[in-house]
mmCIF file of C-alpha atoms in Angstrom:
data_model
loop_
_atom_site.group_PDB
_atom_site.id
_atom_site.type_symbol
_atom_site.label_atom_id
_atom_site.label_comp_id
_atom_site.label_asym_id
_atom_site.label_seq_id
_atom_site.Cartn_x
_atom_site.Cartn_y
_atom_site.Cartn_z
ATOM 1 C CA MET F 1 -9.570 21.727 -9.046
ATOM 2 C CA SER F 2 -12.621 21.810 -6.817
ATOM 3 C CA ALA F 3 -11.835 23.076 -3.352
ATOM 4 C CA LEU F 4 -11.685 20.832 -0.323
ATOM 5 C CA THR F 5 -14.694 21.052 2.011
ATOM 6 C CA HIS F 6 -13.809 21.167 5.715
ATOM 7 C CA ILE F 7 -16.394 19.973 8.247
ATOM 8 C CA PRO F 8 -15.860 21.586 11.674
ATOM 9 C CA SER F 9 -16.089 19.588 14.886
ATOM 10 C CA PRO F 10 -19.648 19.378 16.210
ATOM 11 C CA GLY F 11 -18.800 19.933 19.908
ATOM 12 C CA ARG F 12 -18.913 23.187 21.826
ATOM 13 C CA PHE F 13 -15.463 22.727 23.346
ATOM 14 C CA LYS F 14 -11.990 23.526 22.138
ATOM 15 C CA VAL F 15 -10.506 20.875 19.894
ATOM 16 C CA PRO F 16 -6.998 20.297 18.531
ATOM 17 C CA PRO F 17 -6.041 21.815 15.176
ATOM 18 C CA LEU F 18 -8.130 19.557 12.971
ATOM 19 C CA SER F 19 -11.372 19.387 11.036
ATOM 20 C CA ALA F 20 -13.836 16.655 11.943
ATOM 21 C CA ALA F 21 -13.814 15.630 8.285
ATOM 22 C CA VAL F 22 -12.648 16.839 4.888
ATOM 23 C CA ARG F 23 -14.355 16.123 1.586
ATOM 24 C CA VAL F 24 -12.352 15.649 -1.594
ATOM 25 C CA GLY F 25 -14.326 14.698 -4.696
ATOM 26 C CA ASP F 26 -16.893 12.132 -3.587
ATOM 27 C CA LEU F 27 -14.855 10.890 -0.621
ATOM 28 C CA LEU F 28 -15.162 12.108 2.961
ATOM 29 C CA PHE F 29 -12.135 11.490 5.201
ATOM 30 C CA VAL F 30 -13.237 11.543 8.860
ATOM 31 C CA SER F 31 -10.847 12.248 11.758
ATOM 32 C CA GLY F 32 -10.356 9.830 14.604
ATOM 33 C CA THR F 33 -13.552 10.384 16.576
ATOM 34 C CA PRO F 34 -13.427 9.857 20.355
ATOM 35 C CA GLY F 35 -16.238 9.465 22.868
ATOM 36 C CA TYR F 36 -16.630 13.054 24.124
ATOM 37 C CA ASP F 37 -20.135 14.420 24.345
ATOM 38 C CA GLU F 38 -20.978 17.897 23.047
ATOM 39 C CA ASP F 39 -19.844 19.500 26.298
ATOM 40 C CA GLY F 40 -16.482 17.769 26.303
ATOM 41 C CA HIS F 41 -17.321 15.165 28.940
ATOM 42 C CA ILE F 42 -16.011 11.647 28.500
ATOM 43 C CA ALA F 43 -17.192 8.556 30.412
ATOM 44 C CA GLU F 44 -13.889 7.634 32.018
ATOM 45 C CA GLY F 45 -13.275 3.892 32.057
ATOM 46 C CA ASP F 46 -16.632 3.079 30.412
ATOM 47 C CA PHE F 47 -15.969 1.572 27.003
ATOM 48 C CA GLY F 48 -19.625 1.086 26.093
ATOM 49 C CA ARG F 49 -20.620 4.685 26.742
ATOM 50 C CA GLN F 50 -17.561 6.009 24.931
ATOM 51 C CA PHE F 51 -18.321 3.781 21.960
ATOM 52 C CA ASP F 52 -21.962 4.844 21.739
ATOM 53 C CA GLN F 53 -21.030 8.513 22.053
ATOM 54 C CA ALA F 54 -18.328 8.215 19.382
ATOM 55 C CA VAL F 55 -20.867 6.634 17.010
ATOM 56 C CA ALA F 56 -23.354 9.449 17.684
ATOM 57 C CA THR F 57 -20.676 12.041 16.958
ATOM 58 C CA LEU F 58 -19.617 10.152 13.853
ATOM 59 C CA GLN F 59 -23.198 10.124 12.575
ATOM 60 C CA ALA F 60 -23.388 13.898 12.990
ATOM 61 C CA ILE F 61 -20.086 14.391 11.157
ATOM 62 C CA LEU F 62 -21.129 12.102 8.313
ATOM 63 C CA ALA F 63 -24.442 13.918 7.935
ATOM 64 C CA ALA F 64 -22.684 17.298 7.897
ATOM 65 C CA GLY F 65 -20.401 15.979 5.157
ATOM 66 C CA GLY F 66 -23.162 14.525 2.983
ATOM 67 C CA ALA F 67 -22.531 10.890 3.884
ATOM 68 C CA SER F 68 -24.080 8.322 6.231
ATOM 69 C CA MET F 69 -23.338 5.116 8.113
ATOM 70 C CA ARG F 70 -24.456 3.177 5.008
ATOM 71 C CA SER F 71 -21.918 4.911 2.785
ATOM 72 C CA ILE F 72 -18.854 4.152 4.921
ATOM 73 C CA VAL F 73 -16.136 2.459 2.884
ATOM 74 C CA LYS F 74 -13.414 1.794 5.471
ATOM 75 C CA VAL F 75 -13.152 2.075 9.249
ATOM 76 C CA ASN F 76 -10.112 2.116 11.515
ATOM 77 C CA MET F 77 -10.924 1.164 15.116
ATOM 78 C CA LEU F 78 -8.245 2.259 17.553
ATOM 79 C CA LEU F 79 -8.567 0.765 21.029
ATOM 80 C CA THR F 80 -6.345 1.035 24.076
ATOM 81 C CA ARG F 81 -7.354 -2.216 25.825
ATOM 82 C CA LEU F 82 -7.328 -5.664 24.241
ATOM 83 C CA ASP F 83 -10.117 -6.732 26.589
ATOM 84 C CA ASP F 84 -12.532 -4.354 24.860
ATOM 85 C CA VAL F 85 -12.371 -6.143 21.484
ATOM 86 C CA ALA F 86 -15.319 -8.479 22.092
ATOM 87 C CA GLU F 87 -17.625 -5.724 23.337
ATOM 88 C CA MET F 88 -16.490 -3.497 20.494
ATOM 89 C CA ASN F 89 -17.477 -6.125 17.936
ATOM 90 C CA ARG F 90 -20.906 -6.592 19.532
ATOM 91 C CA ARG F 91 -21.661 -2.879 19.573
ATOM 92 C CA TYR F 92 -20.063 -2.353 16.168
ATOM 93 C CA ALA F 93 -22.196 -5.020 14.459
ATOM 94 C CA GLU F 94 -25.317 -3.211 15.615
ATOM 95 C CA ALA F 95 -24.160 0.347 14.968
ATOM 96 C CA PHE F 96 -22.639 -0.300 11.527
ATOM 97 C CA GLY F 97 -24.972 -3.085 10.401
ATOM 98 C CA PRO F 98 -26.739 -4.818 8.933
ATOM 99 C CA GLY F 99 -24.107 -6.161 6.569
ATOM 100 C CA PRO F 100 -22.426 -6.011 4.210
ATOM 101 C CA TYR F 101 -20.097 -4.063 6.475
ATOM 102 C CA PRO F 102 -17.335 -1.582 5.617
ATOM 103 C CA ALA F 103 -13.742 -2.745 5.347
ATOM 104 C CA ARG F 104 -12.070 -2.353 8.738
ATOM 105 C CA THR F 105 -8.784 -2.551 10.619
ATOM 106 C CA THR F 106 -8.649 -2.816 14.403
ATOM 107 C CA CYS F 107 -5.597 -2.343 16.561
ATOM 108 C CA VAL F 108 -4.701 -1.728 20.187
ATOM 109 C CA VAL F 109 -2.389 1.252 20.606
ATOM 110 C CA LEU F 110 -0.331 2.316 23.600
ATOM 111 C CA SER F 111 -2.435 5.419 24.158
ATOM 112 C CA LEU F 112 -4.694 7.908 22.467
ATOM 113 C CA PRO F 113 -3.937 11.638 22.814
ATOM 114 C CA ASP F 114 -6.109 12.004 25.915
ATOM 115 C CA PRO F 115 -5.323 8.985 28.098
ATOM 116 C CA ARG F 116 -9.010 8.773 29.132
ATOM 117 C CA MET F 117 -9.939 7.888 25.540
ATOM 118 C CA LEU F 118 -10.549 4.146 25.264
ATOM 119 C CA LEU F 119 -11.240 4.292 21.539
ATOM 120 C CA GLU F 120 -11.295 6.389 18.425
ATOM 121 C CA ILE F 121 -13.196 5.613 15.220
ATOM 122 C CA GLU F 122 -11.927 6.995 11.928
ATOM 123 C CA CYS F 123 -13.368 6.297 8.503
ATOM 124 C CA VAL F 124 -13.576 7.091 4.814
ATOM 125 C CA ALA F 125 -17.086 7.402 3.394
ATOM 126 C CA GLN F 126 -18.636 8.006 0.010
ATOM 127 C CA VAL F 127 -20.457 11.302 -0.352
ATOM 128 C CA ASP F 128 -23.818 11.427 -2.039
ATOM 129 C CA PRO F 129 -23.071 13.654 -5.063
ATOM 130 C CA ARG F 130 -26.480 15.298 -4.631
ATOM 131 C CA ALA F 131 -25.349 16.450 -1.145
ATOM 132 C CA MET Z 1 -23.936 7.648 -7.116
ATOM 133 C CA SER Z 2 -22.613 4.226 -7.999
ATOM 134 C CA ALA Z 3 -23.060 1.727 -5.203
ATOM 135 C CA LEU Z 4 -20.197 0.503 -3.077
ATOM 136 C CA THR Z 5 -18.979 -3.013 -3.866
ATOM 137 C CA HIS Z 6 -18.306 -5.178 -0.830
ATOM 138 C CA ILE Z 7 -15.823 -8.068 -1.134
ATOM 139 C CA PRO Z 8 -16.521 -10.811 1.430
ATOM 140 C CA SER Z 9 -13.733 -12.492 3.381
ATOM 141 C CA PRO Z 10 -12.247 -15.449 1.517
ATOM 142 C CA GLY Z 11 -11.993 -17.809 4.502
ATOM 143 C CA ARG Z 12 -14.438 -20.478 5.557
ATOM 144 C CA PHE Z 13 -14.500 -19.362 9.184
ATOM 145 C CA LYS Z 14 -16.485 -16.754 11.054
ATOM 146 C CA VAL Z 15 -15.021 -13.279 10.851
ATOM 147 C CA PRO Z 16 -15.784 -10.017 12.666
ATOM 148 C CA PRO Z 17 -18.372 -7.627 11.198
ATOM 149 C CA LEU Z 18 -16.328 -6.428 8.240
ATOM 150 C CA SER Z 19 -15.842 -6.888 4.523
ATOM 151 C CA ALA Z 20 -12.428 -7.945 3.303
ATOM 152 C CA ALA Z 21 -12.475 -4.924 0.990
ATOM 153 C CA VAL Z 22 -14.833 -2.284 -0.347
ATOM 154 C CA ARG Z 23 -14.626 -0.641 -3.748
ATOM 155 C CA VAL Z 24 -15.585 2.990 -4.245
ATOM 156 C CA GLY Z 25 -15.016 4.407 -7.721
ATOM 157 C CA ASP Z 26 -11.668 3.087 -8.912
ATOM 158 C CA LEU Z 27 -10.249 2.633 -5.405
ATOM 159 C CA LEU Z 28 -10.320 -0.569 -3.364
ATOM 160 C CA PHE Z 29 -9.932 -0.163 0.413
ATOM 161 C CA VAL Z 30 -8.705 -3.456 1.919
ATOM 162 C CA SER Z 31 -9.182 -4.392 5.586
ATOM 163 C CA GLY Z 32 -6.301 -5.214 7.854
ATOM 164 C CA THR Z 33 -5.420 -8.714 6.673
ATOM 165 C CA PRO Z 34 -3.945 -11.146 9.212
ATOM 166 C CA GLY Z 35 -2.153 -14.435 8.689
ATOM 167 C CA TYR Z 36 -5.023 -16.920 9.091
ATOM 168 C CA ASP Z 37 -5.297 -19.666 6.532
ATOM 169 C CA GLU Z 38 -8.648 -20.547 4.950
ATOM 170 C CA ASP Z 39 -9.549 -22.805 7.846
ATOM 171 C CA GLY Z 40 -8.830 -20.195 10.482
ATOM 172 C CA HIS Z 41 -5.467 -21.569 11.595
ATOM 173 C CA ILE Z 42 -2.676 -19.164 12.426
ATOM 174 C CA ALA Z 43 1.013 -20.066 12.847
ATOM 175 C CA GLU Z 44 1.441 -18.927 16.426
ATOM 176 C CA GLY Z 45 4.743 -17.164 17.028
ATOM 177 C CA ASP Z 46 5.935 -17.653 13.421
ATOM 178 C CA PHE Z 47 6.219 -14.252 11.762
ATOM 179 C CA GLY Z 48 7.379 -15.568 8.403
ATOM 180 C CA ARG Z 49 4.497 -17.983 7.975
ATOM 181 C CA GLN Z 50 1.968 -15.396 9.107
ATOM 182 C CA PHE Z 51 3.407 -12.854 6.673
ATOM 183 C CA ASP Z 52 3.321 -15.243 3.723
ATOM 184 C CA GLN Z 53 -0.226 -16.305 4.535
ATOM 185 C CA ALA Z 54 -1.396 -12.702 4.883
ATOM 186 C CA VAL Z 55 0.087 -11.903 1.464
ATOM 187 C CA ALA Z 56 -1.665 -14.907 -0.078
ATOM 188 C CA THR Z 57 -4.971 -13.795 1.431
ATOM 189 C CA LEU Z 58 -4.358 -10.229 0.292
ATOM 190 C CA GLN Z 59 -3.738 -11.417 -3.263
ATOM 191 C CA ALA Z 60 -7.065 -13.264 -3.245
ATOM 192 C CA ILE Z 61 -8.886 -10.199 -1.916
ATOM 193 C CA LEU Z 62 -7.265 -7.893 -4.479
ATOM 194 C CA ALA Z 63 -8.188 -10.272 -7.302
ATOM 195 C CA ALA Z 64 -11.775 -10.484 -6.091
ATOM 196 C CA GLY Z 65 -11.916 -6.681 -6.071
ATOM 197 C CA GLY Z 66 -10.443 -6.191 -9.536
ATOM 198 C CA ALA Z 67 -6.999 -5.090 -8.372
ATOM 199 C CA SER Z 68 -3.579 -6.714 -7.976
ATOM 200 C CA MET Z 69 -0.288 -6.408 -6.105
ATOM 201 C CA ARG Z 70 0.958 -4.113 -8.906
ATOM 202 C CA SER Z 71 -1.920 -1.686 -8.447
ATOM 203 C CA ILE Z 72 -1.454 -1.130 -4.702
ATOM 204 C CA VAL Z 73 -1.155 2.569 -3.884
ATOM 205 C CA LYS Z 74 -0.539 2.570 -0.133
ATOM 206 C CA VAL Z 75 0.155 -0.095 2.497
ATOM 207 C CA ASN Z 76 -0.065 0.064 6.273
ATOM 208 C CA MET Z 77 2.006 -2.627 8.006
ATOM 209 C CA LEU Z 78 0.962 -3.228 11.595
ATOM 210 C CA LEU Z 79 3.380 -5.331 13.621
ATOM 211 C CA THR Z 80 3.373 -6.305 17.274
ATOM 212 C CA ARG Z 81 7.124 -6.924 17.719
ATOM 213 C CA LEU Z 82 9.867 -4.466 16.810
ATOM 214 C CA ASP Z 83 12.239 -7.377 16.228
ATOM 215 C CA ASP Z 84 10.205 -8.458 13.199
ATOM 216 C CA VAL Z 85 10.885 -5.268 11.202
ATOM 217 C CA ALA Z 86 14.000 -6.545 9.396
ATOM 218 C CA GLU Z 87 12.396 -9.839 8.363
ATOM 219 C CA MET Z 88 9.263 -7.976 7.342
ATOM 220 C CA ASN Z 89 11.256 -5.735 5.002
ATOM 221 C CA ARG Z 90 13.027 -8.723 3.430
ATOM 222 C CA ARG Z 91 9.805 -10.603 2.772
ATOM 223 C CA TYR Z 92 7.964 -7.423 1.792
ATOM 224 C CA ALA Z 93 10.527 -6.442 -0.863
ATOM 225 C CA GLU Z 94 9.998 -9.788 -2.548
ATOM 226 C CA ALA Z 95 6.218 -9.988 -2.198
ATOM 227 C CA PHE Z 96 5.470 -6.397 -3.224
ATOM 228 C CA GLY Z 97 8.348 -5.896 -5.656
ATOM 229 C CA PRO Z 98 10.034 -5.232 -7.904
ATOM 230 C CA GLY Z 99 9.933 -1.486 -7.376
ATOM 231 C CA PRO Z 100 8.695 1.134 -7.606
ATOM 232 C CA TYR Z 101 6.902 0.143 -4.422
ATOM 233 C CA PRO Z 102 3.648 1.437 -2.928
ATOM 234 C CA ALA Z 103 3.706 4.191 -0.328
ATOM 235 C CA ARG Z 104 3.834 2.602 3.130
ATOM 236 C CA THR Z 105 3.663 3.254 6.853
ATOM 237 C CA THR Z 106 4.901 0.727 9.393
ATOM 238 C CA CYS Z 107 4.244 0.801 13.117
ATOM 239 C CA VAL Z 108 4.423 -1.515 16.104
ATOM 240 C CA VAL Z 109 1.180 -1.594 18.066
ATOM 241 C CA LEU Z 110 0.481 -2.928 21.540
ATOM 242 C CA SER Z 111 -1.701 -5.731 20.196
ATOM 243 C CA LEU Z 112 -3.863 -6.792 17.296
ATOM 244 C CA PRO Z 113 -7.417 -8.004 17.999
ATOM 245 C CA ASP Z 114 -6.325 -11.637 18.326
ATOM 246 C CA PRO Z 115 -3.141 -11.592 20.419
ATOM 247 C CA ARG Z 116 -1.707 -14.414 18.274
ATOM 248 C CA MET Z 117 -1.621 -12.068 15.279
ATOM 249 C CA LEU Z 118 1.925 -10.802 14.748
ATOM 250 C CA LEU Z 119 0.948 -8.593 11.816
ATOM 251 C CA GLU Z 120 -1.810 -7.195 9.707
ATOM 252 C CA ILE Z 121 -1.480 -5.735 6.208
ATOM 253 C CA GLU Z 122 -4.004 -3.160 5.015
ATOM 254 C CA CYS Z 123 -3.911 -1.269 1.736
ATOM 255 C CA VAL Z 124 -5.583 0.942 -0.818
ATOM 256 C CA ALA Z 125 -5.342 -0.231 -4.433
ATOM 257 C CA GLN Z 126 -6.410 1.047 -7.803
ATOM 258 C CA VAL Z 127 -9.076 -1.017 -9.530
ATOM 259 C CA ASP Z 128 -8.761 -1.839 -13.164
ATOM 260 C CA PRO Z 129 -11.847 -0.092 -14.620
ATOM 261 C CA ARG Z 130 -12.323 -3.020 -17.008
ATOM 262 C CA ALA Z 131 -12.751 -5.284 -13.962
ATOM 263 C CA MET E 1 -6.611 3.142 -16.436
ATOM 264 C CA SER E 2 -4.037 5.863 -15.902
ATOM 265 C CA ALA E 3 -0.839 4.539 -14.360
ATOM 266 C CA LEU E 4 0.104 5.173 -10.764
ATOM 267 C CA THR E 5 2.812 7.800 -10.248
ATOM 268 C CA HIS E 6 5.468 6.837 -7.715
ATOM 269 C CA ILE E 7 7.384 9.614 -5.929
ATOM 270 C CA PRO E 8 10.814 8.401 -4.751
ATOM 271 C CA SER E 9 12.169 9.280 -1.302
ATOM 272 C CA PRO E 10 14.009 12.615 -1.293
ATOM 273 C CA GLY E 11 16.934 11.510 0.901
ATOM 274 C CA ARG E 12 20.339 10.345 -0.225
ATOM 275 C CA PHE E 13 20.316 7.283 2.012
ATOM 276 C CA LYS E 14 18.950 3.783 1.625
ATOM 277 C CA VAL E 15 15.290 3.487 2.525
ATOM 278 C CA PRO E 16 12.982 0.500 3.016
ATOM 279 C CA PRO E 17 11.044 -0.876 0.018
ATOM 280 C CA LEU E 18 8.591 1.995 -0.342
ATOM 281 C CA SER E 19 7.866 5.114 -2.350
ATOM 282 C CA ALA E 20 7.605 8.395 -0.477
ATOM 283 C CA ALA E 21 4.197 8.866 -2.098
ATOM 284 C CA VAL E 22 2.000 7.427 -4.835
ATOM 285 C CA ARG E 23 -0.494 9.370 -6.907
ATOM 286 C CA VAL E 24 -3.738 7.791 -8.067
ATOM 287 C CA GLY E 25 -6.157 10.073 -9.916
ATOM 288 C CA ASP E 26 -6.135 13.383 -8.072
ATOM 289 C CA LEU E 27 -5.136 11.871 -4.719
ATOM 290 C CA LEU E 28 -1.599 11.592 -3.378
ATOM 291 C CA PHE E 29 -1.036 8.975 -0.661
ATOM 292 C CA VAL E 30 2.076 9.863 1.347
ATOM 293 C CA SER E 31 4.076 7.314 3.362
ATOM 294 C CA GLY E 32 4.703 7.697 7.059
ATOM 295 C CA THR E 33 7.387 10.381 7.058
ATOM 296 C CA PRO E 34 9.929 10.352 9.890
ATOM 297 C CA GLY E 35 12.370 13.042 11.023
ATOM 298 C CA TYR E 36 15.529 11.994 9.170
ATOM 299 C CA ASP E 37 17.425 14.710 7.371
ATOM 300 C CA GLU E 38 18.701 14.199 3.820
ATOM 301 C CA ASP E 39 21.839 12.457 5.059
ATOM 302 C CA GLY E 40 19.938 10.002 7.223
ATOM 303 C CA HIS E 41 20.638 11.702 10.556
ATOM 304 C CA ILE E 42 17.895 11.825 13.149
ATOM 305 C CA ALA E 43 17.864 14.034 16.267
ATOM 306 C CA GLU E 44 17.696 11.292 18.883
ATOM 307 C CA GLY E 45 15.363 12.143 21.731
ATOM 308 C CA ASP E 46 14.504 15.598 20.340
ATOM 309 C CA PHE E 47 10.825 15.672 19.401
ATOM 310 C CA GLY E 48 10.823 19.251 18.162
ATOM 311 C CA ARG E 49 13.682 18.786 15.739
ATOM 312 C CA GLN E 50 12.271 15.505 14.467
ATOM 313 C CA PHE E 51 8.875 17.143 13.942
ATOM 314 C CA ASP E 52 10.300 20.104 12.034
ATOM 315 C CA GLN E 53 12.453 17.848 9.877
ATOM 316 C CA ALA E 54 9.520 15.541 9.109
ATOM 317 C CA VAL E 55 7.445 18.554 8.017
ATOM 318 C CA ALA E 56 10.276 19.770 5.763
ATOM 319 C CA THR E 57 10.525 16.319 4.178
ATOM 320 C CA LEU E 58 6.757 16.153 3.826
ATOM 321 C CA GLN E 59 6.709 19.505 2.030
ATOM 322 C CA ALA E 60 9.308 18.242 -0.441
ATOM 323 C CA ILE E 61 7.320 15.059 -1.065
ATOM 324 C CA LEU E 62 4.063 16.966 -1.551
ATOM 325 C CA ALA E 63 5.725 19.354 -4.005
ATOM 326 C CA ALA E 64 7.209 16.451 -5.955
ATOM 327 C CA GLY E 65 3.736 14.917 -6.159
ATOM 328 C CA GLY E 66 1.945 18.074 -7.282
ATOM 329 C CA ALA E 67 0.341 18.856 -3.934
ATOM 330 C CA SER E 68 1.046 21.186 -1.011
ATOM 331 C CA MET E 69 0.397 21.660 2.708
ATOM 332 C CA ARG E 70 -2.826 23.516 1.801
ATOM 333 C CA SER E 71 -4.175 20.589 -0.175
ATOM 334 C CA ILE E 72 -3.798 17.979 2.560
ATOM 335 C CA VAL E 73 -7.067 16.152 3.216
ATOM 336 C CA LYS E 74 -6.195 13.828 6.104
ATOM 337 C CA VAL E 75 -3.210 13.369 8.393
ATOM 338 C CA ASN E 76 -2.250 10.475 10.657
ATOM 339 C CA MET E 77 0.157 11.483 13.421
ATOM 340 C CA LEU E 78 1.971 8.527 14.948
ATOM 341 C CA LEU E 79 3.833 9.288 18.173
ATOM 342 C CA THR E 80 5.725 7.041 20.531
ATOM 343 C CA ARG E 81 5.425 9.164 23.705
ATOM 344 C CA LEU E 82 2.187 10.491 25.154
ATOM 345 C CA ASP E 83 4.093 13.408 26.679
ATOM 346 C CA ASP E 84 4.810 14.799 23.201
ATOM 347 C CA VAL E 85 1.130 15.422 22.353
ATOM 348 C CA ALA E 86 1.002 19.029 23.610
ATOM 349 C CA GLU E 87 4.176 20.067 21.807
ATOM 350 C CA MET E 88 3.009 18.245 18.695
ATOM 351 C CA ASN E 89 -0.235 20.240 18.667
ATOM 352 C CA ARG E 90 1.636 23.546 19.079
ATOM 353 C CA ARG E 91 4.038 22.838 16.242
ATOM 354 C CA TYR E 92 1.308 21.255 14.126
ATOM 355 C CA ALA E 93 -0.990 24.287 14.346
ATOM 356 C CA GLU E 94 1.776 26.440 12.947
ATOM 357 C CA ALA E 95 3.064 24.049 10.301
ATOM 358 C CA PHE E 96 -0.341 22.971 8.968
ATOM 359 C CA GLY E 97 -2.231 26.226 9.585
ATOM 360 C CA PRO E 98 -3.907 28.557 9.410
ATOM 361 C CA GLY E 99 -7.199 26.684 9.578
ATOM 362 C CA PRO E 100 -9.358 25.142 8.416
ATOM 363 C CA TYR E 101 -7.104 22.194 9.112
ATOM 364 C CA PRO E 102 -7.030 18.725 7.540
ATOM 365 C CA ALA E 103 -8.870 15.852 9.184
ATOM 366 C CA ARG E 104 -6.489 14.056 11.535
ATOM 367 C CA THR E 105 -6.033 11.047 13.782
ATOM 368 C CA THR E 106 -3.324 10.923 16.441
ATOM 369 C CA CYS E 107 -2.207 7.845 18.339
ATOM 370 C CA VAL E 108 0.701 6.686 20.458
ATOM 371 C CA VAL E 109 2.166 3.405 19.242
ATOM 372 C CA LEU E 110 4.539 1.020 20.979
ATOM 373 C CA SER E 111 7.341 1.764 18.516
ATOM 374 C CA LEU E 112 8.096 2.967 15.038
ATOM 375 C CA PRO E 113 10.346 0.836 12.804
ATOM 376 C CA ASP E 114 13.509 2.615 13.949
ATOM 377 C CA PRO E 115 13.202 2.972 17.730
ATOM 378 C CA ARG E 116 14.853 6.416 17.522
ATOM 379 C CA MET E 117 11.837 7.728 15.606
ATOM 380 C CA LEU E 118 9.587 9.721 17.937
ATOM 381 C CA LEU E 119 7.011 10.411 15.238
ATOM 382 C CA GLU E 120 5.858 9.755 11.724
ATOM 383 C CA ILE E 121 3.457 11.902 9.697
ATOM 384 C CA GLU E 122 1.420 10.294 6.932
ATOM 385 C CA CYS E 123 -1.246 11.977 4.846
ATOM 386 C CA VAL E 124 -3.542 11.986 1.844
ATOM 387 C CA ALA E 125 -3.516 15.158 -0.249
ATOM 388 C CA GLN E 126 -5.351 16.442 -3.284
ATOM 389 C CA VAL E 127 -3.206 16.894 -6.373
ATOM 390 C CA ASP E 128 -3.528 20.008 -8.459
ATOM 391 C CA PRO E 129 -4.730 18.543 -11.806
ATOM 392 C CA ARG E 130 -2.543 21.052 -13.638
ATOM 393 C CA ALA E 131 0.490 19.496 -11.910
#
C-alpha cells in the first residue's frame, strides 16, 4: 500500500489539527479552505475578498499536491449567507472556468468554525501521475 | 493521466457553473442534485415531489456517467427542514433499496442555493469499466 | 468490476437505510457517525461524551472495513453548536493524532437528523490491500 501524502497548510499561522490536503493514489482530497491570507488575516464581512483569497490558497495547495484548477473533480462550496450565492457564482465561473466545470454542491450552513468565515471551498482533484 | 469526463446537466434550463457529474478513474462524483424537473420547475413546499424528481434526475445523471443506483458508494442528503427526515427515510429506502444501502450522511442546512429547494442529493458511485 | 463491500452498522439498534461504510477499490467511504453507543443511547447535551463515543464507533467501522485511524484521508466534522469547536479541536487532536493529520472540513449545521446529535464524523480512508 503506497503511503498517504500529507500537504501542510501554506500559511504562517497556527492552524487546527488538519492537513491542507492528502493524496491517496491519484486523488487529492483538499480541506475546507477559508479566506485567510498567509498572515492569518481575514477580510471580515467582505465576501469577494474572502473568495479570491480562498481561491489563491486553494491554487497553492493544489500545486503542492500535484494537481491544478483544471484537474478538480468535485467542489463543495460552503457559505454562511444566502445573499452571497449570486456573487459566488459570478466569481466562481471565472476562477474555475472556462467550462466544462467540476461537479459541485453548494449549501448555506449555520456557521463555519471561525464566525468571520463567510465561505470555505473544499474539493477533490486528480493528481498528475508524473507529479 | 486519463482525462476527466464531464457529464452535463440533463435539464433544458440554465444551470450554475457546474457539471452534473465528473468521472475520474472508476469513480463518478455527482453534484448536489435538487428537485427541478427538466423545464426548471420545482414543486415549492412539496418535499415528496422534490425528492422523487431529484431521484429521477440522479438516475439520468448516473446512467449518463456509466453508473447506476446499485453502484452508489456514498450519499450526502442535504435537507432544509428537520421535519422532513422521516419522510426522506421512507422514500429513500424505496428509491435506493433494497439493501445493502450506500454509506450516507444526512444534515439539515440553513438554506440551499435556491431557497425553494428542500433537498439536494449528492453521491459518489462506481462506474462500470465497460461503460 | 469488483463488487462494492458494504460494512453494516455495529450497533444492536435499528438504523436508517444506510451502511456504516462502503469500500470501493482501496477507498472506504464512511457514513456520518454520531455518538450513539451500541444500545442506541446518546449522551444528550454532552459534547465530549458524544465525541468520544463517535470516535469509538468510527474505529470499529474502520477496522471492519480494513482501514484504521492512521489511514484516514479526509474527515468532515459536522457540529450543531459553534461553541463546541474549541473542545472538538482538543479532542480531535488527540483522537486523530499525532500528525500529520487527515484533510478536514468543519461546519456548523442547523440540525442533524436526530436533534440530540451534537456531532457527526464522516470520513474517507485508505484500505490496506491485504485486508
